Amino acid sequence: MIHPLQENVAIILPENGLEEKLTLASKENRKLSIKLGFDPTAPDLHLGHAVVLKKLKQFQDLGHQIVIVVGSFTARIGDPTGKNKARKPLSAEDVQHNAQTYINQLSKVIDVQKTKIVFNSDWLDALTFSEVIQLLSRVTVAQLMHRNDFNKRFTENTPIAMHELVYPILQGFDSVKIECDIEMGGTDQLFNCTMGRQLQEVHQMPAQIVMCMPLLRGLDGKEKMSKSLNNIIGLTDEPNEMFGKTMSIPDALIEEFINLTTDFSMEEKTAIFSRLNEGENPMNIKKVIAKNIVSQYHDSASAEDAEQFFINQFQNKNFEEKIYEPIAIGSLKSTDNRISIVELCHQLKNDLSKSAARRLIKSGGIQINTIKITDADEEMELIPQTKIKIGRRGFFELV
């Protein structure tokens, strides 16, 4: 039987590293230092982030020390995204705002009071240029080119900026500074995490082990959950929104969501899988998953209410009988009581970017008083009793 800490883990490097670290910590009567680094590039956490956070919570419950490394320096230089281009660097103000938002949201999964939170600008800003050169000398270009996206871009003659090559080295140096035992991340972070092992060995320190969790796919059922792809379930989503989004996942994601997003016991998971395998309607299983998720990030009463809201709202085929959320016209920012449809959608659903709203309009996903809007540049007057439908789950009425 595998150790509970190994459950759902995609990669452990080296393979027996976890057992060795746990044995060493017990022998030395100390806590393990478990690192999770993130660049505060967007202010909202979602269920994809929670996959790793829930594993951190398991370590925390066993008494180990969680260390969150906020990339307050690395976010300002830009991380290679893995999508054949560099991510846009952030300003210091953006970093500070997003970092604080992240930290506030971490409390939905881990105990922030028992968590050590550090900022890598504290040591990276202090490096002299000669010290940076010395650090870079520890890594070869050939080693960096083992990173898949670097290799692919080089082969395709797609530009790779020098700062992108430096990024994994800086992330690895974070592990040196905090004397990390275990670094957590998604499978897309494997290369960067192993860089920490290499640099610790160079500095004659015990090498950290790497534990990578699977990447949760988003609502589209294809790409990993990502705010930029607008396929997320946010940890701060309201209960009805969280429930409705979960109900919209493709059937092919049911098993993935049960394993990676719920807190069911092994016995409960087995029972749910049996129901699914015996041919029960997948919608029933999704309701079970959705209630569990809402209960985790809100409470069980909210989960019950969200289920009833979903039944009333979406299992009733009559558009006019849907339950509309009242929106006070005075709460909306407009000019002379007029507003663009794109701006209105963004204000009503702040997790919907303006570019995503434009795409939704062009695909026929926006209705005003049951009339589809197809012009992304259209404006409207804010009039009481106007009914607005955004996507499949957003129903609003101006009051």
PDB file of C-alpha atoms in Angstrom, residues 55-285:
ATOM      1  CA  LYS A  55      -0.974  17.853  -0.945  1.00  0.00           C
ATOM      2  CA  LEU A  56       0.833  20.556   1.022  1.00  0.00           C
ATOM      3  CA  LYS A  57      -1.986  20.425   3.574  1.00  0.00           C
ATOM      4  CA  GLN A  58      -1.304  16.715   4.058  1.00  0.00           C
ATOM      5  CA  PHE A  59       2.322  17.486   4.922  1.00  0.00           C
ATOM      6  CA  GLN A  60       1.213  20.315   7.184  1.00  0.00           C
ATOM      7  CA  ASP A  61      -1.230  18.075   9.046  1.00  0.00           C
ATOM      8  CA  LEU A  62       1.691  15.709   9.726  1.00  0.00           C
ATOM      9  CA  GLY A  63       3.599  18.552  11.355  1.00  0.00           C
ATOM     10  CA  HIS A  64       5.990  19.546   8.573  1.00  0.00           C
ATOM     11  CA  GLN A  65       6.878  23.133   7.635  1.00  0.00           C
ATOM     12  CA  ILE A  66       5.294  24.586   4.505  1.00  0.00           C
ATOM     13  CA  VAL A  67       7.326  27.373   2.884  1.00  0.00           C
ATOM     14  CA  ILE A  68       5.589  29.480   0.242  1.00  0.00           C
ATOM     15  CA  VAL A  69       8.130  31.291  -1.930  1.00  0.00           C
ATOM     16  CA  VAL A  70       6.509  34.310  -3.566  1.00  0.00           C
ATOM     17  CA  GLY A  71       8.348  35.119  -6.796  1.00  0.00           C
ATOM     18  CA  SER A  72       8.449  38.831  -6.077  1.00  0.00           C
ATOM     19  CA  PHE A  73      11.693  39.046  -8.099  1.00  0.00           C
ATOM     20  CA  THR A  74      11.123  36.414 -10.784  1.00  0.00           C
ATOM     21  CA  ALA A  75       7.651  37.727 -11.657  1.00  0.00           C
ATOM     22  CA  ARG A  76       9.308  41.012 -12.570  1.00  0.00           C
ATOM     23  CA  ILE A  77      11.542  39.382 -15.183  1.00  0.00           C
ATOM     24  CA  GLY A  78       9.007  37.038 -16.803  1.00  0.00           C
ATOM     25  CA  ASP A  79       8.676  33.260 -16.641  1.00  0.00           C
ATOM     26  CA  PRO A  80       8.904  31.054 -19.753  1.00  0.00           C
ATOM     27  CA  THR A  81       5.292  29.973 -20.186  1.00  0.00           C
ATOM     28  CA  GLY A  82       5.799  26.667 -21.984  1.00  0.00           C
ATOM     29  CA  LYS A  83       3.726  28.090 -24.865  1.00  0.00           C
ATOM     30  CA  ASN A  84       6.556  29.128 -27.162  1.00  0.00           C
ATOM     31  CA  LYS A  85       6.769  32.651 -25.825  1.00  0.00           C
ATOM     32  CA  ALA A  86       7.819  34.456 -22.688  1.00  0.00           C
ATOM     33  CA  ARG A  87       5.269  35.664 -20.170  1.00  0.00           C
ATOM     34  CA  LYS A  88       4.979  39.411 -19.820  1.00  0.00           C
ATOM     35  CA  PRO A  89       6.870  40.654 -16.728  1.00  0.00           C
ATOM     36  CA  LEU A  90       4.865  42.435 -14.032  1.00  0.00           C
ATOM     37  CA  SER A  91       5.385  45.750 -12.320  1.00  0.00           C
ATOM     38  CA  ALA A  92       6.341  45.828  -8.637  1.00  0.00           C
ATOM     39  CA  GLU A  93       2.855  47.160  -7.830  1.00  0.00           C
ATOM     40  CA  ASP A  94       1.155  44.274  -9.677  1.00  0.00           C
ATOM     41  CA  VAL A  95       3.371  41.768  -7.878  1.00  0.00           C
ATOM     42  CA  GLN A  96       2.544  43.214  -4.462  1.00  0.00           C
ATOM     43  CA  HIS A  97      -1.201  43.303  -5.123  1.00  0.00           C
ATOM     44  CA  ASN A  98      -1.396  39.815  -6.597  1.00  0.00           C
ATOM     45  CA  ALA A  99       0.836  38.311  -3.919  1.00  0.00           C
ATOM     46  CA  GLN A 100      -1.380  39.599  -1.129  1.00  0.00           C
ATOM     47  CA  THR A 101      -4.453  38.256  -2.911  1.00  0.00           C
ATOM     48  CA  TYR A 102      -2.791  34.853  -3.295  1.00  0.00           C
ATOM     49  CA  ILE A 103      -1.819  34.716   0.359  1.00  0.00           C
ATOM     50  CA  ASN A 104      -5.368  35.564   1.444  1.00  0.00           C
ATOM     51  CA  GLN A 105      -6.724  32.759  -0.736  1.00  0.00           C
ATOM     52  CA  LEU A 106      -4.210  30.177   0.506  1.00  0.00           C
ATOM     53  CA  SER A 107      -6.171  30.039   3.755  1.00  0.00           C
ATOM     54  CA  LYS A 108      -8.972  28.256   1.902  1.00  0.00           C
ATOM     55  CA  VAL A 109      -6.737  25.167   1.762  1.00  0.00           C
ATOM     56  CA  ILE A 110      -3.764  25.419   4.123  1.00  0.00           C
ATOM     57  CA  ASP A 111      -3.268  26.940   7.572  1.00  0.00           C
ATOM     58  CA  VAL A 112      -1.574  30.226   6.706  1.00  0.00           C
ATOM     59  CA  GLN A 113      -0.757  30.895  10.372  1.00  0.00           C
ATOM     60  CA  LYS A 114       1.501  27.828  10.391  1.00  0.00           C
ATOM     61  CA  THR A 115       2.955  28.570   6.955  1.00  0.00           C
ATOM     62  CA  LYS A 116       6.230  30.361   6.341  1.00  0.00           C
ATOM     63  CA  ILE A 117       5.876  32.912   3.537  1.00  0.00           C
ATOM     64  CA  VAL A 118       9.029  34.373   1.993  1.00  0.00           C
ATOM     65  CA  PHE A 119       9.749  36.639  -0.984  1.00  0.00           C
ATOM     66  CA  ASN A 120      12.613  35.768  -3.318  1.00  0.00           C
ATOM     67  CA  SER A 121      13.380  39.427  -3.972  1.00  0.00           C
ATOM     68  CA  ASP A 122      14.838  39.446  -0.434  1.00  0.00           C
ATOM     69  CA  TRP A 123      17.871  37.484  -1.654  1.00  0.00           C
ATOM     70  CA  LEU A 124      17.814  37.861  -5.440  1.00  0.00           C
ATOM     71  CA  ASP A 125      17.775  41.675  -5.332  1.00  0.00           C
ATOM     72  CA  ALA A 126      20.813  41.494  -3.042  1.00  0.00           C
ATOM     73  CA  LEU A 127      23.001  39.517  -5.484  1.00  0.00           C
ATOM     74  CA  THR A 128      25.857  41.431  -7.068  1.00  0.00           C
ATOM     75  CA  PHE A 129      26.419  41.011 -10.787  1.00  0.00           C
ATOM     76  CA  SER A 130      29.566  38.941 -10.153  1.00  0.00           C
ATOM     77  CA  GLU A 131      27.532  36.659  -7.863  1.00  0.00           C
ATOM     78  CA  VAL A 132      24.929  36.259 -10.621  1.00  0.00           C
ATOM     79  CA  ILE A 133      27.660  35.263 -13.068  1.00  0.00           C
ATOM     80  CA  GLN A 134      29.043  32.743 -10.571  1.00  0.00           C
ATOM     81  CA  LEU A 135      25.568  31.273 -10.149  1.00  0.00           C
ATOM     82  CA  LEU A 136      25.041  31.000 -13.906  1.00  0.00           C
ATOM     83  CA  SER A 137      28.407  29.269 -14.270  1.00  0.00           C
ATOM     84  CA  ARG A 138      27.003  26.290 -12.349  1.00  0.00           C
ATOM     85  CA  VAL A 139      24.640  25.392 -15.196  1.00  0.00           C
ATOM     86  CA  THR A 140      25.399  24.575 -18.829  1.00  0.00           C
ATOM     87  CA  VAL A 141      23.395  25.609 -21.867  1.00  0.00           C
ATOM     88  CA  ALA A 142      23.045  21.920 -22.762  1.00  0.00           C
ATOM     89  CA  GLN A 143      21.325  21.301 -19.412  1.00  0.00           C
ATOM     90  CA  LEU A 144      18.905  24.174 -19.997  1.00  0.00           C
ATOM     91  CA  MET A 145      18.057  22.882 -23.453  1.00  0.00           C
ATOM     92  CA  HIS A 146      16.704  19.694 -21.863  1.00  0.00           C
ATOM     93  CA  ARG A 147      13.673  21.772 -20.936  1.00  0.00           C
ATOM     94  CA  ASN A 148      11.091  20.749 -23.548  1.00  0.00           C
ATOM     95  CA  ASP A 149       9.796  24.170 -24.510  1.00  0.00           C
ATOM     96  CA  PHE A 150      13.317  25.592 -24.834  1.00  0.00           C
ATOM     97  CA  ASN A 151      14.341  22.683 -27.036  1.00  0.00           C
ATOM     98  CA  LYS A 152      11.220  22.974 -29.173  1.00  0.00           C
ATOM     99  CA  ARG A 153      11.598  26.706 -29.661  1.00  0.00           C
ATOM    100  CA  PHE A 154      15.294  26.367 -30.497  1.00  0.00           C
ATOM    101  CA  THR A 155      14.538  23.653 -33.060  1.00  0.00           C
ATOM    102  CA  GLU A 156      11.797  25.794 -34.625  1.00  0.00           C
ATOM    103  CA  ASN A 157      14.032  28.895 -34.662  1.00  0.00           C
ATOM    104  CA  THR A 158      11.636  30.665 -32.292  1.00  0.00           C
ATOM    105  CA  PRO A 159      13.420  33.346 -30.242  1.00  0.00           C
ATOM    106  CA  ILE A 160      14.443  32.536 -26.662  1.00  0.00           C
ATOM    107  CA  ALA A 161      15.429  35.571 -24.596  1.00  0.00           C
ATOM    108  CA  MET A 162      18.389  35.270 -22.233  1.00  0.00           C
ATOM    109  CA  HIS A 163      16.295  36.131 -19.195  1.00  0.00           C
ATOM    110  CA  GLU A 164      14.136  33.075 -19.886  1.00  0.00           C
ATOM    111  CA  LEU A 165      17.181  30.822 -19.660  1.00  0.00           C
ATOM    112  CA  VAL A 166      18.113  32.427 -16.356  1.00  0.00           C
ATOM    113  CA  TYR A 167      14.667  31.955 -14.818  1.00  0.00           C
ATOM    114  CA  PRO A 168      14.965  28.220 -13.885  1.00  0.00           C
ATOM    115  CA  ILE A 169      18.341  28.898 -12.286  1.00  0.00           C
ATOM    116  CA  LEU A 170      16.866  31.629 -10.096  1.00  0.00           C
ATOM    117  CA  GLN A 171      14.008  29.356  -9.057  1.00  0.00           C
ATOM    118  CA  GLY A 172      16.530  26.654  -8.185  1.00  0.00           C
ATOM    119  CA  PHE A 173      18.549  29.141  -6.128  1.00  0.00           C
ATOM    120  CA  ASP A 174      15.421  29.764  -4.036  1.00  0.00           C
ATOM    121  CA  SER A 175      15.710  26.157  -2.830  1.00  0.00           C
ATOM    122  CA  VAL A 176      19.298  26.797  -1.769  1.00  0.00           C
ATOM    123  CA  LYS A 177      18.325  29.868   0.242  1.00  0.00           C
ATOM    124  CA  ILE A 178      15.476  28.223   2.143  1.00  0.00           C
ATOM    125  CA  GLU A 179      17.282  24.868   2.573  1.00  0.00           C
ATOM    126  CA  CYS A 180      14.379  23.008   1.015  1.00  0.00           C
ATOM    127  CA  ASP A 181      13.796  19.267   1.585  1.00  0.00           C
ATOM    128  CA  ILE A 182      10.915  18.761  -0.837  1.00  0.00           C
ATOM    129  CA  GLU A 183       9.730  21.008  -3.669  1.00  0.00           C
ATOM    130  CA  MET A 184       6.148  20.694  -4.860  1.00  0.00           C
ATOM    131  CA  GLY A 185       4.686  21.727  -8.195  1.00  0.00           C
ATOM    132  CA  GLY A 186       2.720  20.596 -11.207  1.00  0.00           C
ATOM    133  CA  THR A 187       4.257  18.292 -13.781  1.00  0.00           C
ATOM    134  CA  ASP A 188       4.983  21.351 -15.930  1.00  0.00           C
ATOM    135  CA  GLN A 189       7.409  22.511 -13.223  1.00  0.00           C
ATOM    136  CA  LEU A 190       9.549  19.345 -13.203  1.00  0.00           C
ATOM    137  CA  PHE A 191      12.536  20.929 -14.954  1.00  0.00           C
ATOM    138  CA  ASN A 192      12.579  24.027 -12.742  1.00  0.00           C
ATOM    139  CA  CYS A 193      12.247  21.938  -9.581  1.00  0.00           C
ATOM    140  CA  THR A 194      15.100  19.626 -10.541  1.00  0.00           C
ATOM    141  CA  MET A 195      17.271  22.706 -11.015  1.00  0.00           C
ATOM    142  CA  GLY A 196      16.918  23.229  -7.272  1.00  0.00           C
ATOM    143  CA  ARG A 197      18.375  19.748  -6.674  1.00  0.00           C
ATOM    144  CA  GLN A 198      21.354  20.513  -8.877  1.00  0.00           C
ATOM    145  CA  LEU A 199      22.164  23.854  -7.263  1.00  0.00           C
ATOM    146  CA  GLN A 200      21.826  22.441  -3.746  1.00  0.00           C
ATOM    147  CA  GLU A 201      24.347  19.737  -4.630  1.00  0.00           C
ATOM    148  CA  VAL A 202      26.684  22.401  -6.062  1.00  0.00           C
ATOM    149  CA  HIS A 203      26.415  24.244  -2.739  1.00  0.00           C
ATOM    150  CA  GLN A 204      27.202  20.975  -0.911  1.00  0.00           C
ATOM    151  CA  MET A 205      23.725  20.697   0.584  1.00  0.00           C
ATOM    152  CA  PRO A 206      21.418  17.658   0.775  1.00  0.00           C
ATOM    153  CA  ALA A 207      19.434  17.652  -2.476  1.00  0.00           C
ATOM    154  CA  GLN A 208      15.706  18.267  -2.263  1.00  0.00           C
ATOM    155  CA  ILE A 209      13.321  15.730  -3.710  1.00  0.00           C
ATOM    156  CA  VAL A 210      10.751  16.785  -6.269  1.00  0.00           C
ATOM    157  CA  MET A 211       7.053  15.905  -6.075  1.00  0.00           C
ATOM    158  CA  CYS A 212       4.913  16.870  -9.066  1.00  0.00           C
ATOM    159  CA  MET A 213       1.137  16.705  -9.081  1.00  0.00           C
ATOM    160  CA  PRO A 214      -0.950  16.105 -12.222  1.00  0.00           C
ATOM    161  CA  LEU A 215      -2.247  19.146 -14.097  1.00  0.00           C
ATOM    162  CA  LEU A 216      -6.001  19.437 -13.673  1.00  0.00           C
ATOM    163  CA  ARG A 217      -7.736  20.029 -16.983  1.00  0.00           C
ATOM    164  CA  GLY A 218     -10.149  22.935 -17.190  1.00  0.00           C
ATOM    165  CA  LEU A 219     -13.796  23.248 -18.160  1.00  0.00           C
ATOM    166  CA  ASP A 220     -12.971  22.766 -21.839  1.00  0.00           C
ATOM    167  CA  GLY A 221     -11.765  19.242 -21.033  1.00  0.00           C
ATOM    168  CA  LYS A 222      -8.563  19.757 -23.031  1.00  0.00           C
ATOM    169  CA  GLU A 223      -6.131  22.369 -21.735  1.00  0.00           C
ATOM    170  CA  LYS A 224      -4.871  22.627 -18.178  1.00  0.00           C
ATOM    171  CA  MET A 225      -6.973  24.869 -15.952  1.00  0.00           C
ATOM    172  CA  SER A 226      -5.767  28.410 -16.551  1.00  0.00           C
ATOM    173  CA  LYS A 227      -7.236  31.864 -16.015  1.00  0.00           C
ATOM    174  CA  SER A 228      -5.840  33.002 -19.372  1.00  0.00           C
ATOM    175  CA  LEU A 229      -7.906  30.280 -21.083  1.00  0.00           C
ATOM    176  CA  ASN A 230     -11.049  31.193 -19.120  1.00  0.00           C
ATOM    177  CA  ASN A 231     -11.608  27.525 -18.213  1.00  0.00           C
ATOM    178  CA  ILE A 232     -11.254  27.751 -14.447  1.00  0.00           C
ATOM    179  CA  ILE A 233     -13.263  27.149 -11.297  1.00  0.00           C
ATOM    180  CA  GLY A 234     -11.962  29.807  -8.930  1.00  0.00           C
ATOM    181  CA  LEU A 235     -11.502  29.217  -5.209  1.00  0.00           C
ATOM    182  CA  THR A 236     -13.326  32.500  -4.603  1.00  0.00           C
ATOM    183  CA  ASP A 237     -16.232  31.768  -6.957  1.00  0.00           C
ATOM    184  CA  GLU A 238     -19.629  32.132  -5.326  1.00  0.00           C
ATOM    185  CA  PRO A 239     -21.319  28.803  -4.432  1.00  0.00           C
ATOM    186  CA  ASN A 240     -23.845  28.897  -7.300  1.00  0.00           C
ATOM    187  CA  GLU A 241     -21.126  29.731  -9.821  1.00  0.00           C
ATOM    188  CA  MET A 242     -18.785  27.069  -8.446  1.00  0.00           C
ATOM    189  CA  PHE A 243     -21.532  24.437  -8.544  1.00  0.00           C
ATOM    190  CA  GLY A 244     -22.673  25.401 -12.053  1.00  0.00           C
ATOM    191  CA  LYS A 245     -19.164  25.382 -13.475  1.00  0.00           C
ATOM    192  CA  THR A 246     -18.505  21.940 -12.015  1.00  0.00           C
ATOM    193  CA  MET A 247     -21.699  20.636 -13.585  1.00  0.00           C
ATOM    194  CA  SER A 248     -20.435  21.836 -16.968  1.00  0.00           C
ATOM    195  CA  ILE A 249     -17.296  19.674 -17.033  1.00  0.00           C
ATOM    196  CA  PRO A 250     -17.198  17.040 -19.790  1.00  0.00           C
ATOM    197  CA  ASP A 251     -18.034  13.517 -18.652  1.00  0.00           C
ATOM    198  CA  ALA A 252     -14.460  12.511 -19.500  1.00  0.00           C
ATOM    199  CA  LEU A 253     -13.210  14.654 -16.584  1.00  0.00           C
ATOM    200  CA  ILE A 254     -15.372  13.041 -13.898  1.00  0.00           C
ATOM    201  CA  GLU A 255     -12.710  10.595 -12.701  1.00  0.00           C
ATOM    202  CA  GLU A 256     -10.030  13.298 -12.757  1.00  0.00           C
ATOM    203  CA  PHE A 257     -12.170  15.663 -10.698  1.00  0.00           C
ATOM    204  CA  ILE A 258     -13.055  12.964  -8.160  1.00  0.00           C
ATOM    205  CA  ASN A 259      -9.387  12.157  -7.610  1.00  0.00           C
ATOM    206  CA  LEU A 260      -7.903  15.646  -7.701  1.00  0.00           C
ATOM    207  CA  THR A 261     -10.541  18.104  -6.470  1.00  0.00           C
ATOM    208  CA  THR A 262     -12.683  16.316  -3.877  1.00  0.00           C
ATOM    209  CA  ASP A 263     -11.885  15.309  -0.302  1.00  0.00           C
ATOM    210  CA  PHE A 264     -13.809  12.032  -0.371  1.00  0.00           C
ATOM    211  CA  SER A 265     -12.279   9.082   1.474  1.00  0.00           C
ATOM    212  CA  MET A 266     -10.976   6.150  -0.557  1.00  0.00           C
ATOM    213  CA  GLU A 267     -14.108   4.199   0.367  1.00  0.00           C
ATOM    214  CA  GLU A 268     -16.367   7.014  -0.809  1.00  0.00           C
ATOM    215  CA  LYS A 269     -14.442   7.353  -4.075  1.00  0.00           C
ATOM    216  CA  THR A 270     -14.721   3.614  -4.702  1.00  0.00           C
ATOM    217  CA  ALA A 271     -18.475   3.746  -4.141  1.00  0.00           C
ATOM    218  CA  ILE A 272     -18.871   6.696  -6.531  1.00  0.00           C
ATOM    219  CA  PHE A 273     -16.795   4.970  -9.221  1.00  0.00           C
ATOM    220  CA  SER A 274     -18.984   1.879  -8.827  1.00  0.00           C
ATOM    221  CA  ARG A 275     -22.108   3.955  -9.425  1.00  0.00           C
ATOM    222  CA  LEU A 276     -20.520   5.427 -12.541  1.00  0.00           C
ATOM    223  CA  ASN A 277     -19.383   2.048 -13.859  1.00  0.00           C
ATOM    224  CA  GLU A 278     -22.855   0.605 -13.295  1.00  0.00           C
ATOM    225  CA  GLY A 279     -24.276   3.135 -15.716  1.00  0.00           C
ATOM    226  CA  GLU A 280     -25.691   5.829 -13.441  1.00  0.00           C
ATOM    227  CA  ASN A 281     -26.385   9.146 -15.158  1.00  0.00           C
ATOM    228  CA  PRO A 282     -23.118  11.164 -15.106  1.00  0.00           C
ATOM    229  CA  MET A 283     -25.122  14.260 -14.128  1.00  0.00           C
ATOM    230  CA  ASN A 284     -25.881  12.647 -10.768  1.00  0.00           C
ATOM    231  CA  ILE A 285     -22.195  11.995 -10.194  1.00  0.00           C
TER     232      ILE A 285
END
